[in-house]
Short mmCIF file of N, CA and C in Angstrom, two decimals:
data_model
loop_
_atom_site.label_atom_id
_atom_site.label_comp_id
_atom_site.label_asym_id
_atom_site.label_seq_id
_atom_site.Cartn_x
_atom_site.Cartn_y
_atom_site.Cartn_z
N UNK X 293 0.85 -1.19 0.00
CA UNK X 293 0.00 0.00 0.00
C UNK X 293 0.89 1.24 0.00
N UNK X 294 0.90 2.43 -1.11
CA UNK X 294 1.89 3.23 -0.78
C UNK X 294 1.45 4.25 0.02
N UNK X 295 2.37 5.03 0.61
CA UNK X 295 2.55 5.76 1.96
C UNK X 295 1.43 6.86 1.68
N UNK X 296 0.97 7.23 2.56
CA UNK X 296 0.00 8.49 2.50
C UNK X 296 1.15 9.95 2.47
N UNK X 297 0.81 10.83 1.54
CA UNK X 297 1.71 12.02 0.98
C UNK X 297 0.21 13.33 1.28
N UNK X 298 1.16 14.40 2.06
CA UNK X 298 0.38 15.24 2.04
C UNK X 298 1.26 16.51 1.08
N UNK X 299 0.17 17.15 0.43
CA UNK X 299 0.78 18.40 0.14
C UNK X 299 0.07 19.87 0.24
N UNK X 300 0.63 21.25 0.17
CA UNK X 300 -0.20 22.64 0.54
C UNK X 300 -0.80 22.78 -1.05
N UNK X 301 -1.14 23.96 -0.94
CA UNK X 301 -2.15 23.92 -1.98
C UNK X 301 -2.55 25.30 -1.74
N UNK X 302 -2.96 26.20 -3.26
CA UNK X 302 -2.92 27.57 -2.71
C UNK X 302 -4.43 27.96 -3.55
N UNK X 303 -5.10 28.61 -3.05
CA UNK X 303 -6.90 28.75 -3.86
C UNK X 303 -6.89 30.15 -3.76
N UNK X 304 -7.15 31.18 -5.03
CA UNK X 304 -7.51 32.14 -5.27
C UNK X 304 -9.22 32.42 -4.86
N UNK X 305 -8.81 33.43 -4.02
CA UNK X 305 -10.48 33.92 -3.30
C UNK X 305 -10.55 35.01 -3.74
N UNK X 306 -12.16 35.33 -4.19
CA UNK X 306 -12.49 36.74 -5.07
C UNK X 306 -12.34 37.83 -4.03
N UNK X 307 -11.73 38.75 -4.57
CA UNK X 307 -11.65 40.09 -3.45
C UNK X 307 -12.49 40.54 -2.43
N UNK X 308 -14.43 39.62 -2.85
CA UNK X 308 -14.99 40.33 -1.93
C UNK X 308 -14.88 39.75 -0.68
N UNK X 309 -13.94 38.51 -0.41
CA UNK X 309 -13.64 38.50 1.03
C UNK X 309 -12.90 39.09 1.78
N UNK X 310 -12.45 40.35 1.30
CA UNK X 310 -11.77 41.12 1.66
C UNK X 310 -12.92 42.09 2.36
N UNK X 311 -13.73 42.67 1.77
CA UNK X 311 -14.65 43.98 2.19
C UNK X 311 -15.86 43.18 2.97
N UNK X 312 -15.85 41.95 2.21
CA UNK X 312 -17.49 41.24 3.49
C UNK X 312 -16.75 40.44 4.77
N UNK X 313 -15.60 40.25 4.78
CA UNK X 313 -15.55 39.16 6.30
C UNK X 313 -14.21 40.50 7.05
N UNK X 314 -14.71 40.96 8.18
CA UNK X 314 -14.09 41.30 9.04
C UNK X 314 -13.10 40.66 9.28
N UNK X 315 -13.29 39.25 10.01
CA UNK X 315 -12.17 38.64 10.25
C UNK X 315 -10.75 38.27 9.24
N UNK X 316 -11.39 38.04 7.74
CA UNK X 316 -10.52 38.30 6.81
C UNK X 316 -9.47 39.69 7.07
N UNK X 317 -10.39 40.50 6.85
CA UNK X 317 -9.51 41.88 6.55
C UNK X 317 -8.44 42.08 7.91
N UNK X 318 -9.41 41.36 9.37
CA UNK X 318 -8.78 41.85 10.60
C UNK X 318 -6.94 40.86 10.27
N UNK X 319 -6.66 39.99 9.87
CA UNK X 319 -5.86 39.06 9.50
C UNK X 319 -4.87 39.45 8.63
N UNK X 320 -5.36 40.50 7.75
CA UNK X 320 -4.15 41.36 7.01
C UNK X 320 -3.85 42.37 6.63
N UNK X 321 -3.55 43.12 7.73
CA UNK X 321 -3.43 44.60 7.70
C UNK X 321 -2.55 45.04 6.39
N UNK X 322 -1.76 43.80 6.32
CA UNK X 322 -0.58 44.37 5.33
C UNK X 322 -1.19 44.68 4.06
N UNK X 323 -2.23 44.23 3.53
CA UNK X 323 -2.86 43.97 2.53
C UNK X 323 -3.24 45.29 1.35
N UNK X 324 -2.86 45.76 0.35
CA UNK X 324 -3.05 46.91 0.06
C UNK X 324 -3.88 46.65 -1.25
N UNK X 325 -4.45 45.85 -1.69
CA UNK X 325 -5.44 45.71 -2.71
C UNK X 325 -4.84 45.52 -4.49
N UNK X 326 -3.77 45.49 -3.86
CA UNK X 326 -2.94 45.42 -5.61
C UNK X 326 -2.85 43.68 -5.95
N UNK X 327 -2.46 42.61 -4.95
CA UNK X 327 -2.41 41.61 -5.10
C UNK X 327 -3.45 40.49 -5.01
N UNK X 328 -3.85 39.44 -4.90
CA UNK X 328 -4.58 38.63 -4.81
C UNK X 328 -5.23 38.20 -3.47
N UNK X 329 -6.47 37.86 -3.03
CA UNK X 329 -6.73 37.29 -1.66
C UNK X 329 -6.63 35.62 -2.17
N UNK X 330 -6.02 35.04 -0.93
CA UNK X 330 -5.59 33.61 -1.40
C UNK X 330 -5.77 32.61 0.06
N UNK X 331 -6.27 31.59 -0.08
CA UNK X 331 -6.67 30.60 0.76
C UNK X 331 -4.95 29.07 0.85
N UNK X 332 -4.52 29.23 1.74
CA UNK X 332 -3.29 28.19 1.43
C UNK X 332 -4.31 26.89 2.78
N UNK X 333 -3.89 25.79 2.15
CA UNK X 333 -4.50 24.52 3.07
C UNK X 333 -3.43 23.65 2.37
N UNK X 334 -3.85 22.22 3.66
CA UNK X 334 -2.98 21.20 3.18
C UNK X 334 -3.89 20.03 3.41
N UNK X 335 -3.28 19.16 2.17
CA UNK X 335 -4.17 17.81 2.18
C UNK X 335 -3.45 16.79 2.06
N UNK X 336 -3.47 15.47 2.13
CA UNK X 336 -3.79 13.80 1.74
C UNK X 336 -4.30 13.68 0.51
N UNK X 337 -5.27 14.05 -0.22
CA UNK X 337 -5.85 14.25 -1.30
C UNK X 337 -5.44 15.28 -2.47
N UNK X 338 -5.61 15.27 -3.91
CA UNK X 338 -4.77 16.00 -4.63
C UNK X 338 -5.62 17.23 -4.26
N UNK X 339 -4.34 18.49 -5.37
CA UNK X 339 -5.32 19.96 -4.57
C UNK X 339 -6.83 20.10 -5.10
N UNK X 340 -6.75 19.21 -6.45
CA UNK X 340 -8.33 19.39 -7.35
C UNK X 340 -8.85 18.66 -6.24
N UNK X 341 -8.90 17.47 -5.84
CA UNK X 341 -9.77 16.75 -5.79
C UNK X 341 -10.41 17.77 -3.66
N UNK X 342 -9.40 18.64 -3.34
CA UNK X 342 -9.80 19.01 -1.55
C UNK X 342 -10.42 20.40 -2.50
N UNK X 343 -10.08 21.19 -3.72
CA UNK X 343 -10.96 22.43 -3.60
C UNK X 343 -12.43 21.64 -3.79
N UNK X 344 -12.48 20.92 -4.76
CA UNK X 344 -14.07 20.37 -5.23
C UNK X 344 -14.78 20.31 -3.83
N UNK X 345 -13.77 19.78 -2.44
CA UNK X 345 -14.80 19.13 -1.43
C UNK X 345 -14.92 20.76 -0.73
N UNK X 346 -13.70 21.70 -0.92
CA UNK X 346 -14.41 22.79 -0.21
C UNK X 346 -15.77 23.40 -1.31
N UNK X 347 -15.28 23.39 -2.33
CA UNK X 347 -16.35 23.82 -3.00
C UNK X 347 -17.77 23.35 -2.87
N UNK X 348 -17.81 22.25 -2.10
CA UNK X 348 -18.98 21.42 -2.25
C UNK X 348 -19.96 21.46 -1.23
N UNK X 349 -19.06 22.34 -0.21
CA UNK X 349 -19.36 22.04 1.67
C UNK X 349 -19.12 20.55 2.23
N UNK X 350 -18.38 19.76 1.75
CA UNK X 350 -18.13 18.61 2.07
C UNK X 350 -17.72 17.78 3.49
N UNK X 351 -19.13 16.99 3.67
CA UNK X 351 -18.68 16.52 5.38
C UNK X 351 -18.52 14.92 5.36
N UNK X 352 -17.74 14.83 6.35
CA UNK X 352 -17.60 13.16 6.13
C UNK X 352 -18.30 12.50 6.77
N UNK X 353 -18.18 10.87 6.72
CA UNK X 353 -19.13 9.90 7.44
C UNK X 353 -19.94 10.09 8.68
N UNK X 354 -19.19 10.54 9.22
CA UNK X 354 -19.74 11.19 10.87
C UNK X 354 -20.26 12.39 10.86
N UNK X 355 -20.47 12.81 9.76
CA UNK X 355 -20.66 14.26 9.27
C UNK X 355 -20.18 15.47 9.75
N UNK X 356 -19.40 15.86 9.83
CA UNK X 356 -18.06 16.45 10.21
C UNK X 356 -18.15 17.38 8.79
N UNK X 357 -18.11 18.72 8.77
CA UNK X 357 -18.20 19.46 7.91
C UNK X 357 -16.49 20.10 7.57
N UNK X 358 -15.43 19.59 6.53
CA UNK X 358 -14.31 19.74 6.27
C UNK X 358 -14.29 20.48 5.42
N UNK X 359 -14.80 21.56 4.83
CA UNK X 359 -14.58 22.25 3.90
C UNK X 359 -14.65 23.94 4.94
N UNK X 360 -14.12 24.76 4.19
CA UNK X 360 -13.76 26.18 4.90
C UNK X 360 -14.81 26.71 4.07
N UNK X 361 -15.54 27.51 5.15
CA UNK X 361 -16.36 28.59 4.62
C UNK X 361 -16.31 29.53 3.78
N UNK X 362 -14.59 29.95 4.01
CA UNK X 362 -14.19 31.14 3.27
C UNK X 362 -14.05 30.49 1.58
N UNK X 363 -13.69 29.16 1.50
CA UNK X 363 -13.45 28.93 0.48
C UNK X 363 -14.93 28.25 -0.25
N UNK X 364 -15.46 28.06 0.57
CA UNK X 364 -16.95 27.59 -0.01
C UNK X 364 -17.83 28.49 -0.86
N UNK X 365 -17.40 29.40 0.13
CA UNK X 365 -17.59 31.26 -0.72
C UNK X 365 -17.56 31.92 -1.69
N UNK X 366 -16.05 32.01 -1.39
CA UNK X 366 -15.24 32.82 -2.13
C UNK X 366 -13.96 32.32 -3.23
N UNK X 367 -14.19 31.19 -3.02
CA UNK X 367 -13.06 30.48 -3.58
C UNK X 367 -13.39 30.55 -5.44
N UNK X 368 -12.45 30.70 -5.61
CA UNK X 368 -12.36 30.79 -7.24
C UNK X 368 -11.50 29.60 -7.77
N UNK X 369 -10.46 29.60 -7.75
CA UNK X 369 -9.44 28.25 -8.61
C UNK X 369 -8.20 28.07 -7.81
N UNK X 370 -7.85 27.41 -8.59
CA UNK X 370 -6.41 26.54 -7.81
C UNK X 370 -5.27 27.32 -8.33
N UNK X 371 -3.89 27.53 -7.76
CA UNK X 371 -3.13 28.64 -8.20
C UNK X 371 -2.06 27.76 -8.15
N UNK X 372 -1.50 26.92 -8.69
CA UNK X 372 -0.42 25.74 -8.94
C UNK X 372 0.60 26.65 -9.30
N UNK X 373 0.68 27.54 -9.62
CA UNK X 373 2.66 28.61 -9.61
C UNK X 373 2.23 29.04 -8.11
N UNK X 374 1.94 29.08 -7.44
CA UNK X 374 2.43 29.55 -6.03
C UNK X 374 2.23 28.14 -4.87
N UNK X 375 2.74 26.79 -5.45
CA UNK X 375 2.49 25.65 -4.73
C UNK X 375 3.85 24.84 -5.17
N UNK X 376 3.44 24.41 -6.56
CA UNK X 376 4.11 23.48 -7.36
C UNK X 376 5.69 23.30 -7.07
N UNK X 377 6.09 23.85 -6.53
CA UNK X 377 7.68 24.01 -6.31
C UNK X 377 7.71 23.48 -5.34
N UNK X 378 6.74 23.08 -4.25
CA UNK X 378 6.89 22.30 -2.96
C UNK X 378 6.64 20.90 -3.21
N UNK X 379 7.68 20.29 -2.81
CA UNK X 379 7.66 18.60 -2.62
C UNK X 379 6.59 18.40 -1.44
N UNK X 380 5.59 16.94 -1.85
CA UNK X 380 5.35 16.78 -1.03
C UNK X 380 5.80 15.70 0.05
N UNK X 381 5.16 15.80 1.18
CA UNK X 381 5.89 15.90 2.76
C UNK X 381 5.22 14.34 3.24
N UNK X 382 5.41 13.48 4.11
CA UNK X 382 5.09 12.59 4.24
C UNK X 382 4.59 12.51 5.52
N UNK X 383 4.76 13.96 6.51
CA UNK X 383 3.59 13.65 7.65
C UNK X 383 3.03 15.19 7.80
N UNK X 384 1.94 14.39 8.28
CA UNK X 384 0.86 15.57 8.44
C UNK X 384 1.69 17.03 8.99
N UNK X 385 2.34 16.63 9.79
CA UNK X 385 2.87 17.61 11.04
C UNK X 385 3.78 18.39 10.18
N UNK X 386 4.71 17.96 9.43
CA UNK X 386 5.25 18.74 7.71
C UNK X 386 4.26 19.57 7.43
N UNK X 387 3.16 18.79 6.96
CA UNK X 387 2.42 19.66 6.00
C UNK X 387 1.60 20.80 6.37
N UNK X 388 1.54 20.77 7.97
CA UNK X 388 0.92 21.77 8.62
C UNK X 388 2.13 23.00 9.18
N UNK X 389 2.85 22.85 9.24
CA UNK X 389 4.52 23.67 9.01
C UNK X 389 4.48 24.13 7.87
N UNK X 390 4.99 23.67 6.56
CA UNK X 390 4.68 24.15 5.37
C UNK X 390 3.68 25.00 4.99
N UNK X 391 2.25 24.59 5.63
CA UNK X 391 1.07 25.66 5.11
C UNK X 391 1.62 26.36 5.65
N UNK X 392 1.42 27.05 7.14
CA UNK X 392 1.91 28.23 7.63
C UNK X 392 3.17 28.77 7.22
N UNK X 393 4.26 28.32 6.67
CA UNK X 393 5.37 29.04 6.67
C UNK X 393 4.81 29.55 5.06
N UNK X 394 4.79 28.95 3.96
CA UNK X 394 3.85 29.27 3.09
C UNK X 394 3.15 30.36 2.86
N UNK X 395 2.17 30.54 3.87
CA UNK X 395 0.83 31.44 4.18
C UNK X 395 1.65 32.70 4.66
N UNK X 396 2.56 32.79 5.46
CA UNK X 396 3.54 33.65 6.15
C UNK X 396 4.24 34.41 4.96
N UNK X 397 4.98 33.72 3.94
CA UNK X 397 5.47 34.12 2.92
C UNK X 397 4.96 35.06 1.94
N UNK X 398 3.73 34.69 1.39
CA UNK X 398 2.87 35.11 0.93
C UNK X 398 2.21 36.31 1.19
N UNK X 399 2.04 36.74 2.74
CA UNK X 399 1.59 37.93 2.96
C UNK X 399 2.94 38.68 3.40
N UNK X 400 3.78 37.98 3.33
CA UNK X 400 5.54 39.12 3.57
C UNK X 400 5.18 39.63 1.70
N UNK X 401 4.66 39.04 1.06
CA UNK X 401 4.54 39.58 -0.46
C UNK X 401 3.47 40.65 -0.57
N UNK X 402 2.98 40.86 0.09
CA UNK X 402 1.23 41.69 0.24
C UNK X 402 0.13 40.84 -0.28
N UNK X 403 0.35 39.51 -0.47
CA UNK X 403 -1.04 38.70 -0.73
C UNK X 403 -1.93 38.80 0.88
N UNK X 404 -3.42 38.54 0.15
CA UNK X 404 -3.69 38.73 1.70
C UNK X 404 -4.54 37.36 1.90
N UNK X 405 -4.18 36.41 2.52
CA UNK X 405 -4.00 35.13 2.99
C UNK X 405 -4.63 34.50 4.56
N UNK X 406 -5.60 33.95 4.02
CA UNK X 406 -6.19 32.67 5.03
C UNK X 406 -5.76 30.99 5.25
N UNK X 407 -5.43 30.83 6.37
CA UNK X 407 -5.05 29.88 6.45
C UNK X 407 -5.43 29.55 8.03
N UNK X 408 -5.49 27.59 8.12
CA UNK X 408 -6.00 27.26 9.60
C UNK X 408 -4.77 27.28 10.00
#
């Protein structure tokens, strides 16, 4: 059975989560409106196959609702030049390091960036 591989994954969100969610905007002061609002997550699953389940509101067996609101929303597409250069990582605990350092990067750029 081969090994379970996680990797980050970066989702373009339409600007208006910028002006409708407080908590968005409260999250990036740095943010000056020239660049993109962007959702970074990490999965087990490829990045198509985790936006479809945010896109979908997707909950699992126990019904457990795994998809992000913001991206259920606002989410527009998958942004593979701001991912693709990252190998993926073989434990979760990687891949949750990676998102954040990632997500961190990204708004040192003025993207303005959600992430768990």
């Amino acid at each position: 059975m081969p090994k379970k591989q996680y990797q980050v994954y970066v989702i373009e969100l339409s600007k208006r989560v910028f002006t409708e969610s407080a908590k968005f905007r409260n999250a990036n002061p740095q943010f000056n409106g020239v660049l993109q609002c962007l959702y970074v997550g990490m999965t087990s699953k490829t990045p198509r196959e985790r936006f479809k389940q945010h896109k979908t509101g997707y909950r699992n067996k126990k019904g457990h609702k795994l998809s992000s609101n913001i991206v259920e929303k606002y989410g527009m597409y998958l942004r593979p030049s701001l991912y693709n250069h990252i190998a993926p990582m073989s434990t979760r605990s990687e891949a949750i390091k990676m998102e954040e350092k990632l997500a961190l990067e990204l708004r040192r750029q003025r993207y303005a960036v959600w992430f768990n």
